[in-house]
Coordinates of C-alpha atoms in Angstrom, one line a residue:
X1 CA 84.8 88.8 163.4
X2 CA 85.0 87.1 166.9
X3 CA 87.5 88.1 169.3
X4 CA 88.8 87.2 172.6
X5 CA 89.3 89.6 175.4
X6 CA 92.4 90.7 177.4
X7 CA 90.9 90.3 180.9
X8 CA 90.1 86.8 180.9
X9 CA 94.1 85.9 180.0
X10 CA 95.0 84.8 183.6
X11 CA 97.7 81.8 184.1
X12 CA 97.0 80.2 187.4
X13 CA 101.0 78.6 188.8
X14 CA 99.8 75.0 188.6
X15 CA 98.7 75.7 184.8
X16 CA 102.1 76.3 184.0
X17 CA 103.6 73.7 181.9
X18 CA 107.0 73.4 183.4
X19 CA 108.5 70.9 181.1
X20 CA 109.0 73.1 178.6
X21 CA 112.4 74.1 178.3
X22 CA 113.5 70.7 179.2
X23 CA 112.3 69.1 176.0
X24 CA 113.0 71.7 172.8
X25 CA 112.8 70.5 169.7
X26 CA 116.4 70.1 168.0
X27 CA 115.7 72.4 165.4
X28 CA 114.4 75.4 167.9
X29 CA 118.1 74.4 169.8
X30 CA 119.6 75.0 166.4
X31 CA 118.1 78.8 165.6
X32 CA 119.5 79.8 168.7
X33 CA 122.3 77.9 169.0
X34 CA 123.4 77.5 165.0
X35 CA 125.8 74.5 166.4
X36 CA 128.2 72.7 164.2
X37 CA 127.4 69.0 163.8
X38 CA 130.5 67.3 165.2
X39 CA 129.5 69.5 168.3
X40 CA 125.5 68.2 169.0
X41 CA 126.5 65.1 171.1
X42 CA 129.4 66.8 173.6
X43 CA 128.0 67.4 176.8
X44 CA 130.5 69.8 178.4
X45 CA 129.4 71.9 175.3
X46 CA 125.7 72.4 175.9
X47 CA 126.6 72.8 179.5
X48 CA 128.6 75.6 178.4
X49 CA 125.4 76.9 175.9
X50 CA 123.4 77.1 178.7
X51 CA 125.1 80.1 180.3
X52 CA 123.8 83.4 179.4
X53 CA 127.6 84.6 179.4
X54 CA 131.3 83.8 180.1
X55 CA 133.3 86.0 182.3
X56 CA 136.9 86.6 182.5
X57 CA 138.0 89.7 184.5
X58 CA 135.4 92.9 183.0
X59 CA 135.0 90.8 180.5
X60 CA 131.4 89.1 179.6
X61 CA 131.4 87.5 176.3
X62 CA 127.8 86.1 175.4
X63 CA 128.1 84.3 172.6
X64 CA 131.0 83.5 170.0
X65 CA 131.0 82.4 166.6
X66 CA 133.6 81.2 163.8
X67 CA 133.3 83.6 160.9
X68 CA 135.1 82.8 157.8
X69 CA 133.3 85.8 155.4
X70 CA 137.1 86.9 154.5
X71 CA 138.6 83.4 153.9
X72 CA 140.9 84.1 156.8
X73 CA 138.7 82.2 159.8
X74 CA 138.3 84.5 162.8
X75 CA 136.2 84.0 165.9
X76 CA 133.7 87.2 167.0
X77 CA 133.0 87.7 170.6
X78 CA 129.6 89.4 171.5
X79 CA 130.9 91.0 174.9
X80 CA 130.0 93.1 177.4
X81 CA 132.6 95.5 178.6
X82 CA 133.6 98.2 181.4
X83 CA 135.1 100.7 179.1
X84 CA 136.9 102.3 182.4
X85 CA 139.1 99.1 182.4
X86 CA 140.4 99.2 178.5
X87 CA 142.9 101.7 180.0
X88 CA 143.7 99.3 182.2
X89 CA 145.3 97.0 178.7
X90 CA 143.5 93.7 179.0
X91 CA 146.0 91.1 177.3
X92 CA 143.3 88.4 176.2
X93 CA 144.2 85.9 173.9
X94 CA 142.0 83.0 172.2
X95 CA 143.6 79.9 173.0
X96 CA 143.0 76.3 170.8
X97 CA 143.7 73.2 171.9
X98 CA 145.0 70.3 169.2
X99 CA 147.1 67.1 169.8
X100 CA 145.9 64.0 170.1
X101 CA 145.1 65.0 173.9
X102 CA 143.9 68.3 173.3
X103 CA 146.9 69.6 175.8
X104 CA 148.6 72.2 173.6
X105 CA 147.2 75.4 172.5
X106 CA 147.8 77.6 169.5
X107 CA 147.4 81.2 170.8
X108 CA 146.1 84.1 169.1
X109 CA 145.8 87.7 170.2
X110 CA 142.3 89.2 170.5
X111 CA 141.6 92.5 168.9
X112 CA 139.1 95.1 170.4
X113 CA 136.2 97.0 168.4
X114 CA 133.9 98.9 170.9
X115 CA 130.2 99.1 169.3
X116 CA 128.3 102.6 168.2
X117 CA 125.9 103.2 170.5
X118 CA 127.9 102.7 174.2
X119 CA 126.2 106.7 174.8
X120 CA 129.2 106.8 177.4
X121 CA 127.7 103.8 179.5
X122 CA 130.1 102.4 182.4
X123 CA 129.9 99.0 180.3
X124 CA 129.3 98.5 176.7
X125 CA 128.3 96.9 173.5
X126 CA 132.2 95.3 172.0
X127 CA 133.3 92.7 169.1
X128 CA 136.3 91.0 170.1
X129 CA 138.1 88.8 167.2
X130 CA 141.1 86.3 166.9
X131 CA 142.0 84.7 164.0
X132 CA 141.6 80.5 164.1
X133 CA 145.0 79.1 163.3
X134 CA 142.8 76.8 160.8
X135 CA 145.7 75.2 159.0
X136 CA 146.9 74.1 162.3
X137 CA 143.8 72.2 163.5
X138 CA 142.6 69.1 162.4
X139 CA 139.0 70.4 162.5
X140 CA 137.1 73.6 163.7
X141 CA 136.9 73.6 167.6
X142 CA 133.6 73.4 169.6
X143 CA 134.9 75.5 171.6
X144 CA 138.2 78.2 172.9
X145 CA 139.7 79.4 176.1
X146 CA 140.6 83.0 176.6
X147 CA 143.1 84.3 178.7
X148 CA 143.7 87.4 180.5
X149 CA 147.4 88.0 181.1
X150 CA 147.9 90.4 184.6
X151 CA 150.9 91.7 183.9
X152 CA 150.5 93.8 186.9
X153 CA 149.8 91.0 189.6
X154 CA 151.1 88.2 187.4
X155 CA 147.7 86.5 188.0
X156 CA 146.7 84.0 184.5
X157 CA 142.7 84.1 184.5
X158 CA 140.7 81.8 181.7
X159 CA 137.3 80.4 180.6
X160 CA 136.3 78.1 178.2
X161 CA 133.4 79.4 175.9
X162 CA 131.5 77.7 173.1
X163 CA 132.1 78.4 169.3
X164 CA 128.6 78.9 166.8
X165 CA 128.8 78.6 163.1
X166 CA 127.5 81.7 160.8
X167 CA 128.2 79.3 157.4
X168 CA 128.9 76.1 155.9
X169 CA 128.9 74.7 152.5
X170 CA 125.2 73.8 153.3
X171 CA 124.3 77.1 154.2
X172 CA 121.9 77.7 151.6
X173 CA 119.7 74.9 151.5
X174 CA 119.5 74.7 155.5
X175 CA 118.5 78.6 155.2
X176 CA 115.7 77.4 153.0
X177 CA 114.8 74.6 155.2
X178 CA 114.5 77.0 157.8
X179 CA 112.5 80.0 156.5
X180 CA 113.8 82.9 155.0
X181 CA 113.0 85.6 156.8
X182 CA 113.4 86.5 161.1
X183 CA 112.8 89.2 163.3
X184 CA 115.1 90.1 166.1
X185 CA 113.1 91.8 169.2
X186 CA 115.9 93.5 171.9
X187 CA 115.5 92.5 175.5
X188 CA 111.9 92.1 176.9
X189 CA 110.5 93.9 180.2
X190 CA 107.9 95.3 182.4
X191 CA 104.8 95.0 182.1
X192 CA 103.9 93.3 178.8
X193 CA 100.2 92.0 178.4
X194 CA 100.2 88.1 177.2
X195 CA 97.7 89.7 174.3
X196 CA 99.9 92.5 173.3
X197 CA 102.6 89.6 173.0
X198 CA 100.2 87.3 170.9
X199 CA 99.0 90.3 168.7
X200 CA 102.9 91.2 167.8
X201 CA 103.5 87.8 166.8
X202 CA 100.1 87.3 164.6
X203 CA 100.6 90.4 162.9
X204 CA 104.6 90.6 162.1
X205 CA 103.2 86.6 160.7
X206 CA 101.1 88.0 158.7
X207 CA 102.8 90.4 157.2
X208 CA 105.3 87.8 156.0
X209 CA 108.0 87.2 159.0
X210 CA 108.9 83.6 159.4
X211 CA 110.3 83.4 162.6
X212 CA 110.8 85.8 166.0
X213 CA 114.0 85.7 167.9
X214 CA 112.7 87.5 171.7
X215 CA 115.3 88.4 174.3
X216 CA 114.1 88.0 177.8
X217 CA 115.1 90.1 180.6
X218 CA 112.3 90.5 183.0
X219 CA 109.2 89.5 182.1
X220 CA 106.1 88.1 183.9
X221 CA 105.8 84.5 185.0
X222 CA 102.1 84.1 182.7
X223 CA 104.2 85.9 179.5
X224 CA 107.1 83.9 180.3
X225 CA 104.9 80.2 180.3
X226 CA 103.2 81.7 176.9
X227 CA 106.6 82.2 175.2
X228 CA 107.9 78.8 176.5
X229 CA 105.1 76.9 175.5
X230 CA 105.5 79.2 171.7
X231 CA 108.8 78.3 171.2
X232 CA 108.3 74.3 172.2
X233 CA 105.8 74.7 169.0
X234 CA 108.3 76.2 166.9
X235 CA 107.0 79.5 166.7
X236 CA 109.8 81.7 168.3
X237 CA 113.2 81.6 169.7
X238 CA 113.5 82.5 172.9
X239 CA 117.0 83.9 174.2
X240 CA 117.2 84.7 178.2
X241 CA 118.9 87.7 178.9
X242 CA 120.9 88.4 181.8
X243 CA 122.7 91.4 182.6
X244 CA 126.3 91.1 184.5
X245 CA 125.7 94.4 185.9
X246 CA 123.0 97.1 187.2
X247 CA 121.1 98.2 184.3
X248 CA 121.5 101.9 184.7
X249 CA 125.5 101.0 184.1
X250 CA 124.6 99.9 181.0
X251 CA 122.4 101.4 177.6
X252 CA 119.2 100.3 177.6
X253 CA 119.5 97.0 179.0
X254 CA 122.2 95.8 176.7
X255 CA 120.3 96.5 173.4
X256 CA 123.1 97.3 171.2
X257 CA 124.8 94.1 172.3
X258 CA 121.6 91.9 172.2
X259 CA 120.8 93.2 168.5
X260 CA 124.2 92.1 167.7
X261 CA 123.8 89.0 168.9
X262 CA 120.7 88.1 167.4
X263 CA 122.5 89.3 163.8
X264 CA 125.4 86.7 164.3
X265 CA 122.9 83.9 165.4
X266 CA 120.9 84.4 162.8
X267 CA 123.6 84.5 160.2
X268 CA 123.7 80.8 159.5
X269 CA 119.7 80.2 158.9
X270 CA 117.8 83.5 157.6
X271 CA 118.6 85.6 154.3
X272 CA 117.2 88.7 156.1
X273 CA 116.6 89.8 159.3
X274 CA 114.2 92.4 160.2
X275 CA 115.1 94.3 164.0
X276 CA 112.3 96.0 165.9
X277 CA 110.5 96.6 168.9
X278 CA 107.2 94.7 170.3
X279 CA 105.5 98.0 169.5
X280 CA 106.1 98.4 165.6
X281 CA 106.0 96.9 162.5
X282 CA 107.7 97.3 159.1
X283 CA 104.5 97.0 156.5
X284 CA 104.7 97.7 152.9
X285 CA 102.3 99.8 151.3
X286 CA 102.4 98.6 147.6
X287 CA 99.2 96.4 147.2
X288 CA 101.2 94.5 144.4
X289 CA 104.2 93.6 146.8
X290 CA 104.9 91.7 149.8
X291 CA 107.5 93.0 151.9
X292 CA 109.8 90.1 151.0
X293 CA 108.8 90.4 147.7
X294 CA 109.2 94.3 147.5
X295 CA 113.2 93.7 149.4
X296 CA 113.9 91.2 147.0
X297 CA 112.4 93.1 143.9
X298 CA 115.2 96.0 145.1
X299 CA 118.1 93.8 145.6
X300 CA 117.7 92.3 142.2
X301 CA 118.6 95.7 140.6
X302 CA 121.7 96.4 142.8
X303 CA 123.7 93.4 144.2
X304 CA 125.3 95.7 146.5
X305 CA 122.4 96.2 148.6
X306 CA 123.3 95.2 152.0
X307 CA 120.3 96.6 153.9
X308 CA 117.1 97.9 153.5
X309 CA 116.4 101.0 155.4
X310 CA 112.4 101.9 156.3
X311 CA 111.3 104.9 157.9
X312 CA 109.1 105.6 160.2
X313 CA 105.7 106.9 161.2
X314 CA 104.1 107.1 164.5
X315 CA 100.4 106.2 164.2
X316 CA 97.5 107.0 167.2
X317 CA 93.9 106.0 167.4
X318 CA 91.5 107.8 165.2
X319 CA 89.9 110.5 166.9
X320 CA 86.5 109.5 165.2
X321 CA 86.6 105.9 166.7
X322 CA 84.2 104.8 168.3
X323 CA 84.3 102.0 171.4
X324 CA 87.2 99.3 172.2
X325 CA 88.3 96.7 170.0
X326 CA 90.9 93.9 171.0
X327 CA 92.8 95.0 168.1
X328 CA 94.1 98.5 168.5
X329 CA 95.9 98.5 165.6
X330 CA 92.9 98.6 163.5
X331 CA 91.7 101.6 165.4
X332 CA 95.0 103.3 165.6
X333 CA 95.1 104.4 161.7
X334 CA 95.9 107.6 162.4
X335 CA 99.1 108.6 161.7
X336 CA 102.0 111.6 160.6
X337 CA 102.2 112.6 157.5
X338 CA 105.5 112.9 158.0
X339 CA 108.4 110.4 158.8
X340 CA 111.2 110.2 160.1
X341 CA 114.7 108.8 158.5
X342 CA 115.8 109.1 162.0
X343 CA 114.3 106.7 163.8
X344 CA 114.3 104.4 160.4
X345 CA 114.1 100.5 161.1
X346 CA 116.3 98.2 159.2
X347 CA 116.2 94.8 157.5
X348 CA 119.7 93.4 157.0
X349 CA 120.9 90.1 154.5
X350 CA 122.9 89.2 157.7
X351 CA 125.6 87.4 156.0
X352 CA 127.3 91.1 154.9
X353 CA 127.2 93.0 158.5
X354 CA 129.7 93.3 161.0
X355 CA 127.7 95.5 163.2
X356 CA 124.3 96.8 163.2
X357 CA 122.9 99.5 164.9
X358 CA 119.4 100.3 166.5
X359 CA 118.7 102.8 163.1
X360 CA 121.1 102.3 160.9
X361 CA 124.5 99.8 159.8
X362 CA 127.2 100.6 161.8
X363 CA 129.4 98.1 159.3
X364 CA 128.9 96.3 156.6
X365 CA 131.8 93.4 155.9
X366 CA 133.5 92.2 154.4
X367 CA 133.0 94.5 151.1
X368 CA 132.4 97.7 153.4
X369 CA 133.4 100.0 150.9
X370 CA 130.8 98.5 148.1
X371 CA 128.3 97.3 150.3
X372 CA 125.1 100.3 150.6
X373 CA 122.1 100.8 152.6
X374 CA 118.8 101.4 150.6
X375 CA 116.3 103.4 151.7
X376 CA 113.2 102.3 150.9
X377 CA 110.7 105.2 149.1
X378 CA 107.7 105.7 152.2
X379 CA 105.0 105.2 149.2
X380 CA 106.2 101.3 149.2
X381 CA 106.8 100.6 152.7
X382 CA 107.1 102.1 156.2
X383 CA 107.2 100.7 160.3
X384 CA 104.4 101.3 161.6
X385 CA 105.3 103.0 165.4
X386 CA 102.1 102.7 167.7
X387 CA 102.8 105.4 170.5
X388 CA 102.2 108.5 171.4
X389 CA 104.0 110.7 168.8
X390 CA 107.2 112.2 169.2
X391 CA 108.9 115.2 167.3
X392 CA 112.1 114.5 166.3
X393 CA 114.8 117.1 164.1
X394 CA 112.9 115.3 160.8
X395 CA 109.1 114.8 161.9
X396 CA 106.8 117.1 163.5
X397 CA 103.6 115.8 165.3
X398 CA 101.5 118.2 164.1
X399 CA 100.0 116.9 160.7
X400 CA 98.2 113.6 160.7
X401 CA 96.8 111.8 157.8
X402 CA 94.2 108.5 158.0
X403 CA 96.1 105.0 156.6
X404 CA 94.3 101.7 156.7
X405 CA 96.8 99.5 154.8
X406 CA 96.7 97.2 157.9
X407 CA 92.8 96.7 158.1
X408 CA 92.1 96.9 154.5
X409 CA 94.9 94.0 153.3
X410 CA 95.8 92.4 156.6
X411 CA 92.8 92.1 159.0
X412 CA 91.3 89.0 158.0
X413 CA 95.2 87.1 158.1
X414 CA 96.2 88.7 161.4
X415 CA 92.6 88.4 163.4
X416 CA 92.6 84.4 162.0
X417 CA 96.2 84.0 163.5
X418 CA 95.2 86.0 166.3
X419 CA 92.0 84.0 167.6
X420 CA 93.5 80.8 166.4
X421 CA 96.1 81.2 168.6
X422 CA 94.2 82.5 171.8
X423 CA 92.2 79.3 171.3
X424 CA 94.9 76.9 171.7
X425 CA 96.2 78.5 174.4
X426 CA 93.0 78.8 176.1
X427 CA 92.8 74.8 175.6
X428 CA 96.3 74.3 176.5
X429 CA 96.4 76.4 180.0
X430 CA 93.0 75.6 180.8
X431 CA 92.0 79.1 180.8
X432 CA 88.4 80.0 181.6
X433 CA 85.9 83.2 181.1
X434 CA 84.2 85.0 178.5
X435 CA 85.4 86.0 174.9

């Protein structure tokens, strides 16, 4: 089959279509920002959306969202952290206005719950929560002010941050609407080739992901204008991220937080959610299932299920290939015999997690002590980890077996996507040269 080249993929600045983010669809505003409907029209509100975080003291709260899973209504703050300065007994409190002029404030305290994988950072991955005096509001706020209370200096510091649903009594039938299934991607950088980006997206397509939810933290300009232009068409979600402080004071660019994000936005519209890197992909391996339809084949046997645990095997390029191909992955079916529970990859039913980690569920909620992880058996389904192989404490590198599930049930799907894709963005850009 035809394919189009890498080197020719070259956007000039005045190709760039710079309207973009200016005119999103409302239903690509909606994945990201799950807003509730008496909120759309409020200005001061999607000003406030706009900012990649709130501040208040060492305090960076990205995103919020009103979580009613137990009955009792609580708010849950995604938030950066200096750990240092917990010892220092921040006093925040989640204020909400009510009154006919919105000039008096129920006030709740706000508990702390520091993430799993901080590794000792300077700043941190941390779930703050307050409960929402619901009885005592006439409807559920857009939006909260949190204090910070210096009992030291005296000094009262606030901000004003924007509150995202994770259900209504819709729920369902706007998941549907929706699409079932997403992929979160942690925060984007260096030196990613537009075709690696384009191949990640055709592939994890056709191998039955709806949507892709990509944070963006430093990125080329021509990547950048290709993921704009993607998620004007519906395609992805783009989220920008933006760190509050140097990146070596934090764990791998924020990825514990930006994972935890992703799960909470995607809470209201997907029934799963599927976390990896640009780099791997989750692919089953039992020619009479689908990976939704394999997940959903296991859940119907245990209701208890609250994520689906893959693991993992790193696969190379075949020693016996011969030439280049655009589509490495074809040519990289090489791979351990091996793999590893370690570096497992997870696919979550959103609704029941409270935190998720990079391998595994950190918590499930509300039924944590019911709630299970299920490892799925590597004959059905495994991610597929194109890199240079690493031993961990539960995979060697030093037995490597042939596996051509991707070329021999997927090839013809993902090189279609692939090239149909390439096209319109060749017409689009007005992109010239060979392919």
């Amino acid at each position: 089959m035809h394919t189009t080249q890498d080197s020719n993929f070259n956007i000039r600045p005045d190709q760039v279509i710079r309207h973009m983010k200016s005119h999103r669809r409302p239903e690509q505003l909606r994945i990201g920002h799950p807003l509730f409907d008496n909120c759309m029209q409020n200005q001061d509100y999607e000003e406030l959306l706009l900012r990649p975080y709130h501040t208040i003291n060492s305090v960076y709260v990205y995103s919020a969202f009103f979580d009613n899973r137990t009955g009792i209504p609580h708010v849950r703050m995604i938030s950066m952290i200096n750990g240092r300065n917990m010892k220092q007994n921040l006093n925040l409190s989640c204020n909400f206005a009510y009154g006919s002029n919105k000039d008096q404030f129920f006030s709740e305290p706000v508990i702390f719950y520091e993430m799993c994988e901080n590794h000792h950072f300077t700043h941190g991955g941390w779930i703050l929560s307050c409960k929402i005096p619901i009885n005592e509001l006439e409807t559920i706020p857009c939006s909260f002010v949190i204090k910070d209370i210096d009992i030291s200096h005296g000094n009262h510091l606030s901000t004003m941050i924007p509150l995202l649903k994770t259900s209504s009594f819709r729920r369902e039938k706007e998941k549907e609407d929706n699409g079932k299934f997403g992929l979160c991607i942690p925060p984007l950088y260096g030196d990613i080739q537009p075709t690696q980006f384009l191949k990640f997206i055709s592939l994890t397509n056709a191998l039955g992901i709806d949507h892709l939810i990509f944070y963006v933290y430093n990125i080329s300009s021509n990547l950048n204008s290709i993921l704009e232009y993607l998620e004007d068409r519906s395609t992805i979600t783009i989220i920008p991220w933006v760190l509050p402080v140097e990146s070596n004071h934090v764990w791998y660019y924020g990825q514990s937080v930006a994972i935890n994000d992703c799960l909470y936005r995607g809470m209201f519209y997907f029934k799963y959610l599927a976390f990896s890197d640009l780099d791997e992909y989750i692919v089953s391996h039992n020619s009479g299932y689908s990976l939704r339809k394999l997940i959903e084949q296991k859940k119907s046997t245990d209701s208890r299920i609250a994520a689906f645990r893959f693991r993992t095997a790193f696969f190379i390029r075949n020693p016996e290939a011969k030439g280049n191909t655009t589509f490495d992955v074809l040519e990289h079916n090489y791979r351990t015999e091996g793999t590893s529970k370690i570096r497992s990859k997870l696919i979550v039913e959103p609704y029941k997690i409270f935190e998720v980690g990079i391998h595994h569920v950190s918590r499930a909620w509300p039924d944590s002590e019911n709630y299970t992880s299920y490892e799925i058996d590597s004959e059905d389904a495994i991610v597929h980890h194109y890199r240079t192989c690493t031993s961990t404490l539960d995979l060697a590198c030093t037995s490597f077996i042939t596996d051509s599930t991707i070329r021999d049930w997927h090839n013809f799907n993902f090189i279609t996507r692939y090239n149909s894709r390439m096209k319109e963005l060749k017409s689009v850009f007005n992109i010239t040269g060979d392919t």
